[in-house]
Coordinates of C-alpha atoms and ligand atoms in Angstrom, one line a residue:
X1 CA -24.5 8.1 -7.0
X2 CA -25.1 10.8 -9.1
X3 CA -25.8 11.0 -12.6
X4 CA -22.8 13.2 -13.1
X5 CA -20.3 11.1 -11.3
X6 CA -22.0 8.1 -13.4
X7 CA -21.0 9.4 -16.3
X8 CA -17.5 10.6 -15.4
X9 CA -17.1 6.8 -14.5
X10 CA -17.9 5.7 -17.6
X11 CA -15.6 8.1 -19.7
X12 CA -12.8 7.0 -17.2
X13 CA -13.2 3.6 -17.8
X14 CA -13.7 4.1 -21.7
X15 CA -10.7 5.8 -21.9
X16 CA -8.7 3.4 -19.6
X17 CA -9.7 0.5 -22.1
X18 CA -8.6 2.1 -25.0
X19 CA -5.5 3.0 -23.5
X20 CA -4.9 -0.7 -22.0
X21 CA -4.7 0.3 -18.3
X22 CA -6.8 0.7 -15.3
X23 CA -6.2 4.3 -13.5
X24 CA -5.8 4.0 -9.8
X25 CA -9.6 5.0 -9.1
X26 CA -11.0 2.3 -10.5
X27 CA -8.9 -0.4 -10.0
X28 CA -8.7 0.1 -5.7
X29 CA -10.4 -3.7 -5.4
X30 CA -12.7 -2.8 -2.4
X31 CA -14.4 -6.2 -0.8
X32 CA -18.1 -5.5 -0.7
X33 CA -18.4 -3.2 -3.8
X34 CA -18.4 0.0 -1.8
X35 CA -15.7 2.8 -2.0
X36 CA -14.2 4.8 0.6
X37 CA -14.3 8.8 1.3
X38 CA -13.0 11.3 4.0
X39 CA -16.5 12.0 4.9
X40 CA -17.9 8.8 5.8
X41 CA -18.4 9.3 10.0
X42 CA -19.3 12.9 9.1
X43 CA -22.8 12.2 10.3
X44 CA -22.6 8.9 12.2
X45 CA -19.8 10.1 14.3
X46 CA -18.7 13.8 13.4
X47 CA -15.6 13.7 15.8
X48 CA -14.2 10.6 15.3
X49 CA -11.4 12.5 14.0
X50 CA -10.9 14.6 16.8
X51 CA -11.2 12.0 19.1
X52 CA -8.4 10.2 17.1
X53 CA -6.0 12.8 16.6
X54 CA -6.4 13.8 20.8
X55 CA -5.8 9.9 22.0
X56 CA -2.5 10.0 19.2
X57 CA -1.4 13.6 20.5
X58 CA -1.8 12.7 23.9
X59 CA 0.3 9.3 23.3
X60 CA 2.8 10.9 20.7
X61 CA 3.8 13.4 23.6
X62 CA 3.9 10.8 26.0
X63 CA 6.7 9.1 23.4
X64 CA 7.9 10.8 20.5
X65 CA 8.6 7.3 18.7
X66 CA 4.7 6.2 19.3
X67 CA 4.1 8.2 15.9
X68 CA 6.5 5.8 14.1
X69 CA 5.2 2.6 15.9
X70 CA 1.3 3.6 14.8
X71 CA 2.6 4.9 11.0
X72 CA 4.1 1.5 10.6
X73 CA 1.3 -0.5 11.8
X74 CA -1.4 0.8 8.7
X75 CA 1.6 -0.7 6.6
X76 CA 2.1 -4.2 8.3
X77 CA -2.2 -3.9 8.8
X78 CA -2.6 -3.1 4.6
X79 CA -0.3 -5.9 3.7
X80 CA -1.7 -8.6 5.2
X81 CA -5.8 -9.3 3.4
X82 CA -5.8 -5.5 2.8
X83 CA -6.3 -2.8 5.4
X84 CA -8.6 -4.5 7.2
X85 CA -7.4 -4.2 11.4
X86 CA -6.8 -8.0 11.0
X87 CA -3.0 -7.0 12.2
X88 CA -5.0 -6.2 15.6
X89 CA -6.5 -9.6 16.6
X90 CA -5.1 -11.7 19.1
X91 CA -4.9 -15.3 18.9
X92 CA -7.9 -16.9 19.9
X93 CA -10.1 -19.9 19.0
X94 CA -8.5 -20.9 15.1
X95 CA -7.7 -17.3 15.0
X96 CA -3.6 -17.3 15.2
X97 CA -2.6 -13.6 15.9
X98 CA -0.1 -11.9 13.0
X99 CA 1.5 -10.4 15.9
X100 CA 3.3 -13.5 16.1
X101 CA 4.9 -13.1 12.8
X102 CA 8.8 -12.5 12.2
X103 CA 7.9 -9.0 10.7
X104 CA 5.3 -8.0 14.3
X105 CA 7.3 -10.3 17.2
X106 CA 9.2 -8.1 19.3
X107 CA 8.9 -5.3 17.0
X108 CA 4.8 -4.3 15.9
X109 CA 3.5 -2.0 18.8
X110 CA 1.1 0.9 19.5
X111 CA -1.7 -1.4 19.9
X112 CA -2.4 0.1 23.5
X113 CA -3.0 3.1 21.4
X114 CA -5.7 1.9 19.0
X115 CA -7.0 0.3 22.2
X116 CA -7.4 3.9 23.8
X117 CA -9.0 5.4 20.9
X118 CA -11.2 2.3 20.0
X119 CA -12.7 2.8 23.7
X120 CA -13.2 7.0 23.2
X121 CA -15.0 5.9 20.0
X122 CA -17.5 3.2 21.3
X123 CA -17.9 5.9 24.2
X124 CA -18.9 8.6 21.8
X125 CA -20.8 6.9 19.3
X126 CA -21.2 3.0 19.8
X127 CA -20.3 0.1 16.8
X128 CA -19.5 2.6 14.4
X129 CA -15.9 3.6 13.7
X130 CA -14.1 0.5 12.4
X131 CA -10.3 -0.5 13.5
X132 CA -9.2 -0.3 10.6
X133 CA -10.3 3.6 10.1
X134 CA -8.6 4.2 13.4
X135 CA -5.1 2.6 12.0
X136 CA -5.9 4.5 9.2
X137 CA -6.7 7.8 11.1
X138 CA -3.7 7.1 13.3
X139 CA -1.0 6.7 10.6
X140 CA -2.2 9.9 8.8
X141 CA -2.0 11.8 12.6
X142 CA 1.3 10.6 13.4
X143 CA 2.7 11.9 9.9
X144 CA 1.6 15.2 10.5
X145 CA 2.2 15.2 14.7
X146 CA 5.8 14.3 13.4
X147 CA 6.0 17.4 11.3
X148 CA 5.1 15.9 7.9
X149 CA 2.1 15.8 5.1
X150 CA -1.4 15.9 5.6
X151 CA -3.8 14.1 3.7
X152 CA -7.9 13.8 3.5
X153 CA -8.0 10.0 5.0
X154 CA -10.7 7.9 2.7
X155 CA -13.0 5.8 5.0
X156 CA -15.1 3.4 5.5
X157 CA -13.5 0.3 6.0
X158 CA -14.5 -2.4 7.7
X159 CA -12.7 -5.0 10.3
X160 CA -11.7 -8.3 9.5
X161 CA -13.0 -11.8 11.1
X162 CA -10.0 -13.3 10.9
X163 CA -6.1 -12.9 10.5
X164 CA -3.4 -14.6 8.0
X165 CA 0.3 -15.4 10.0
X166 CA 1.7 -16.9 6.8
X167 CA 0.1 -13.7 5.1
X168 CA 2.2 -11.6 7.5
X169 CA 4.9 -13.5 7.0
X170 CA 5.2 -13.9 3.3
X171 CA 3.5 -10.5 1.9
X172 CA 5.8 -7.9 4.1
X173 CA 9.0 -7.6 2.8
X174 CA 12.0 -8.0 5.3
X175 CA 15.3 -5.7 5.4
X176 CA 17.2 -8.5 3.7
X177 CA 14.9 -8.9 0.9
X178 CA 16.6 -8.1 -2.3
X179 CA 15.6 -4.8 -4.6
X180 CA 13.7 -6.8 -7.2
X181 CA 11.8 -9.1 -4.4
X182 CA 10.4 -6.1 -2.4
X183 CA 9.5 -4.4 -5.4
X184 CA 7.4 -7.7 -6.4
X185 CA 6.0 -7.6 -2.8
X186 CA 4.7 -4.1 -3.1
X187 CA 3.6 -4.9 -6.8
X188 CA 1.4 -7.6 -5.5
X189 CA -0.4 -5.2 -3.6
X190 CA -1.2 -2.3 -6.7
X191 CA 1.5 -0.4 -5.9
X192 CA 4.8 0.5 -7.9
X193 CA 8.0 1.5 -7.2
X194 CA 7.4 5.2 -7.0
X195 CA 5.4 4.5 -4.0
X196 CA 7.0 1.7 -2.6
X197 CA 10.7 4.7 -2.7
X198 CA 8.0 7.5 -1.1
X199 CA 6.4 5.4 1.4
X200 CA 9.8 3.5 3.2
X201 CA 10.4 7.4 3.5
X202 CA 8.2 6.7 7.3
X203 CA 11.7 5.8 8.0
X204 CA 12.5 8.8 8.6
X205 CA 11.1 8.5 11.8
X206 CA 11.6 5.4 14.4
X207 CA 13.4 2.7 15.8
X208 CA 14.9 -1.0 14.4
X209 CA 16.4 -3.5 16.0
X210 CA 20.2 -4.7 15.8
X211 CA 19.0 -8.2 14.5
X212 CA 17.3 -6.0 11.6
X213 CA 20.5 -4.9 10.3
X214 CA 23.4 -6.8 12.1
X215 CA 24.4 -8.2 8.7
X216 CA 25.4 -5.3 7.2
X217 CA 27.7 -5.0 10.1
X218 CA 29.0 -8.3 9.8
X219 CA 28.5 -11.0 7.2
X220 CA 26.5 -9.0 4.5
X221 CA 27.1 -11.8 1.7
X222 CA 27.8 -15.0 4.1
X223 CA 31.3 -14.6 3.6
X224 CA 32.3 -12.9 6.7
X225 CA 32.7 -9.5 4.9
X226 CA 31.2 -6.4 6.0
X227 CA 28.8 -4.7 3.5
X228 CA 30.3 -1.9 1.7
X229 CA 27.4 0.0 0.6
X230 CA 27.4 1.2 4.3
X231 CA 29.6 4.1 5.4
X232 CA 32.4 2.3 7.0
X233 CA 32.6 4.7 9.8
X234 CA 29.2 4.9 10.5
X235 CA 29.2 0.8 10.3
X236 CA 31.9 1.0 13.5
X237 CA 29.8 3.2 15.4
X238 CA 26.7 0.9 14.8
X239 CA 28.7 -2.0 16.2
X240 CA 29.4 -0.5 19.4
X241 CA 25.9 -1.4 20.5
X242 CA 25.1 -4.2 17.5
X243 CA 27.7 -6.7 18.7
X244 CA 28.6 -9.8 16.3
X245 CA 26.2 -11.9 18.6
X246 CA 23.9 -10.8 21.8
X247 CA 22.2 -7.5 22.2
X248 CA 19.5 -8.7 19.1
X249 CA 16.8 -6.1 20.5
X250 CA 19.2 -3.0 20.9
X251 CA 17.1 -0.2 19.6
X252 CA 18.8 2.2 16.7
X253 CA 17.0 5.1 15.1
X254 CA 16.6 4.7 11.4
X255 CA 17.2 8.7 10.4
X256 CA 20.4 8.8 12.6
X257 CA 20.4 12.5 12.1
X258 CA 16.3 13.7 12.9
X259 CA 14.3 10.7 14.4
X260 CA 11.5 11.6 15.2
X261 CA 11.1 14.4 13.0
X262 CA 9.1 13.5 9.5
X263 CA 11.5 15.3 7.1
X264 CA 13.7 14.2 4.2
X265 CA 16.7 13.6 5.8
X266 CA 16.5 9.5 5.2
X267 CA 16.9 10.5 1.4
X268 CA 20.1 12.2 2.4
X269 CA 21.2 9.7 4.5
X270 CA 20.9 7.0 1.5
X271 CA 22.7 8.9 -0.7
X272 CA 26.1 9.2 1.8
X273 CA 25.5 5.2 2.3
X274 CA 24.5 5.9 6.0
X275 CA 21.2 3.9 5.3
X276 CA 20.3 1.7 8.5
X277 CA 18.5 -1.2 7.1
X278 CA 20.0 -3.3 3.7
X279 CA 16.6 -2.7 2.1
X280 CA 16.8 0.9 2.3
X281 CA 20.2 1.1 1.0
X282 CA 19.3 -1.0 -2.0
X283 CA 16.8 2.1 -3.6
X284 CA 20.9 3.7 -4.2
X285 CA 22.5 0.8 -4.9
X286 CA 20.6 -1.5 -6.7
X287 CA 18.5 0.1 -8.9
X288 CA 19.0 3.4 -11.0
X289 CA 15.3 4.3 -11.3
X290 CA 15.0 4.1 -7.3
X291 CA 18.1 5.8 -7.1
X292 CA 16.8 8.7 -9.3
X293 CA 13.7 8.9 -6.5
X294 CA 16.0 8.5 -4.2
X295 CA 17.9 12.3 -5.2
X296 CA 14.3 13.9 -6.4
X297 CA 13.5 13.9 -2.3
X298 CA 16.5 14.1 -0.9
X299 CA 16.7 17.3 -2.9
X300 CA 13.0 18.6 -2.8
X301 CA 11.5 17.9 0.5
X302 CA 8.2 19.2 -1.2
X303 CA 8.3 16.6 -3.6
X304 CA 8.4 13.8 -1.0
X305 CA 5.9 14.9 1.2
X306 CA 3.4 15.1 -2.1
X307 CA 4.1 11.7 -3.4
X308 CA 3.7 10.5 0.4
X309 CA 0.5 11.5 1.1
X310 CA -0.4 10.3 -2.3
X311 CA 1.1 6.7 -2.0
X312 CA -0.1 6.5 1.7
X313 CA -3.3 7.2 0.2
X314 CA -3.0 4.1 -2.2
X315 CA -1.8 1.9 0.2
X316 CA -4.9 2.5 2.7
X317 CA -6.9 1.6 -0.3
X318 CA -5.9 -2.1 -0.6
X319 CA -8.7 -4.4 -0.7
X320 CA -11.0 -2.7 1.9
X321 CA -13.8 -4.4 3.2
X322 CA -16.9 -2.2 2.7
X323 CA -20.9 -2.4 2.9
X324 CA -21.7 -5.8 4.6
X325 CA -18.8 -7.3 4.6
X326 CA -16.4 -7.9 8.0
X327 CA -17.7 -6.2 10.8
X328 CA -17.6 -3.0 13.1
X329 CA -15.6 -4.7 15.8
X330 CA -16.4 -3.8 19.7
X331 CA -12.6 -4.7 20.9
X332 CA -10.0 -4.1 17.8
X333 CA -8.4 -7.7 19.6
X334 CA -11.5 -10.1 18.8
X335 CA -13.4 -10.7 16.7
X336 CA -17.4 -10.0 17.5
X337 CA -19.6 -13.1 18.4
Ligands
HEM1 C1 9.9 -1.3 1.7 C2 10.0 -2.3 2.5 C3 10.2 -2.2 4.0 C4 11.0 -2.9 4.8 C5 11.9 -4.1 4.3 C6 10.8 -2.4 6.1 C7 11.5 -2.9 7.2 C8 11.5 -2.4 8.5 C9 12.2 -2.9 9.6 C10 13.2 -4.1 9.6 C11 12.0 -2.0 10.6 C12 12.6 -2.2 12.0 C13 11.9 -3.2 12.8 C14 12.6 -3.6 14.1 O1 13.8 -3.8 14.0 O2 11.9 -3.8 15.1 C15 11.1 -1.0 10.2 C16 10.6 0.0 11.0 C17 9.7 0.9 10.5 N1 9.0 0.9 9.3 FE1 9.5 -0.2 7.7 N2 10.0 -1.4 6.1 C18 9.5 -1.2 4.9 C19 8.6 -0.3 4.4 C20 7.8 0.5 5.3 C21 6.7 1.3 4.9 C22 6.0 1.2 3.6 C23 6.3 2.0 6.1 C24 5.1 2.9 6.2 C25 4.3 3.3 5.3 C26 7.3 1.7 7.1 C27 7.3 2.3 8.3 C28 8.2 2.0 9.3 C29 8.3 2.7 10.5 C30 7.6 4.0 10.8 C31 9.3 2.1 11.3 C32 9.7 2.4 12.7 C33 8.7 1.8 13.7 C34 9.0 2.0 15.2 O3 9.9 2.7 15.6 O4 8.2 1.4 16.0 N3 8.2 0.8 6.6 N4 10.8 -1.3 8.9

């Protein structure tokens, strides 16, 4: 490191303490002591990027949605021990696979995908790009394949040994979680309610299932009632193909009106209560700071796509592993011998 960087660490830090609070570049609690940055493969494996951004092209084409199935999968990987590819593993030995969990059964997918690139990287240059870099890569491709922000990806992570089901269970929120106990979830993991309002903005693109929001259709409160905060018209057109019971995986697109475009439109959506999932709907209903966020992008596209790549940023900095820790893994599915 050099000098100069030394000393802007220190005057960071001094500063922090006397304010009382830890600025997001210091406090990013990577596993191993190192620190991730965009250049990292730049001379072990100068087009790993391309490599990545050709696999999720090619597979983005193949299905629009893809992009939403691989941007979601850096969140449900970050979660769960930090972005670390443990979301990847399959079960195997005492590894149980966080595939399994409510939040991924049925519902987590693209892992063909990282399989595809995973085997263009170990082609190219061998036990050097981690998994978790490619999920990272992936998400950050998909974005902009879908017509939203760019961003410089940090990296340098490195791959778990082992996986958490409960962890998948228990850290991601779920679309009936209320406002304040997905706020607390994202909390727990560094980041605040700023990002958690610009990051469920990926819902702008992709799919959910009728069992993710069949409540709000039906018996919102357990009282039999439908849930007002949805657009009662909009709320009979969803339960044409959400029936009261059956029909559980019957795919919906979250931004009714530009699915697989990355734009601002879910913002809008919120604000005429034509939000698919409860825990969108809550940023308007719930909460006035939310709500606040909530107008800020559904009037300033620009604003959003800023504050996303910065958040997504944040999030793919949740307790990397880095320098010896984990491992470069062969096959993002298992764990190396
Ligand atoms: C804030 C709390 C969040 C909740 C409660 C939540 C919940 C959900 C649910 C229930 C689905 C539909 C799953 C299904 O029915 O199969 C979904 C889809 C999706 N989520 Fe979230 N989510 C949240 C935040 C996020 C974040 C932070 C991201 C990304 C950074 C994200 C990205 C996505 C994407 C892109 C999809 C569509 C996936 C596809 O079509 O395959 N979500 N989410």
């Amino acid at each position: 490191m050099s000098k100069a960087m030394v000393r802007y660490i220190i005057v960071v830090a001094v500063l922090a303490l006397a304010l009382g609070h830890v600025p997001h570049c210091l406090s990013s609690k990577t596993v191993g002591g190192g620190y991730l940055y965009p250049q990292f493969y730049d001379h072990s494996c100068p087009n790993a990027q391309e490599i990545v951004k050709n696999v999720v092209a090619k597979a983005v084409a193949k299905e629009p949605r893809m992009a939403a199935s691989l941007l979601r999968l850096h969140f449900h990987d970050c979660f769960v021990k930090g972005c670390d590819a443990s979301v990847l593993l399959d079960s195997s030995g005492s590894i149980i696979s966080e595939k399994r969990s409510i939040p991924n059964r049925n519902s987590a997918r693209g892992f063909e995908v990282i399989d595809e690139i995973k085997a263009a990287l170990e082609k190219e240059c061998p036990h050097t790009v981690s998994c978790a870099d490619i999920v990272a890569l992936a998400a950050r491709d998909s974005t902009v394949l879908t017509g939203g922000p760019s961003w410089d990806v940090p990296l340098g992570r490195r791959d778990s040994t082992g996986a958490s089901l409960s962890g998948s269970n228990n850290n991601i929120p779920a679309p009936n979680n209320t406002f304040q106990t997905i706020l607390t979830k994202f909390k727990l993991k560094g980041l605040d309610i700023v990002d958690l309002v610009a990051l469920s903005g990926s819902h702008t693109i992709g799919n959910a299932r009728c069992t993710s929001f069949r409540q709000r259709l039906y018996n919102q409160s357990g009282n039999g009632r439908p849930d007002y905060t949805l657009d009662q018209s909009h709320a009979s057109q969803l339960r044409a193909n959400c029936p009261r019971s059956g029909g559980d995986q019957n795919l919906f697109f979250i931004d009714f009106v530009s699915p697989i475009n990355f734009d601002n439109s879910y913002f809008k959506n919120l604000l005429v209560n034509k939000g698919l999932l409860n825990s969108d709907q809550v940023f308007v209903s719930m909460n006035g700071a939310s709500r606040e966020l909530v107008k800020k992008y559904a009037y300033n596209q620009e604003l959003f796509f800023q504050q996303f790549a910065k958040s997504m940023i944040k999030m793919g900095n949740i307790s990397p592993l880095t320098g010896n820790n984990g491992q470069i893994r062969n096959n993002c599915r298992k764990v190396d011998a």
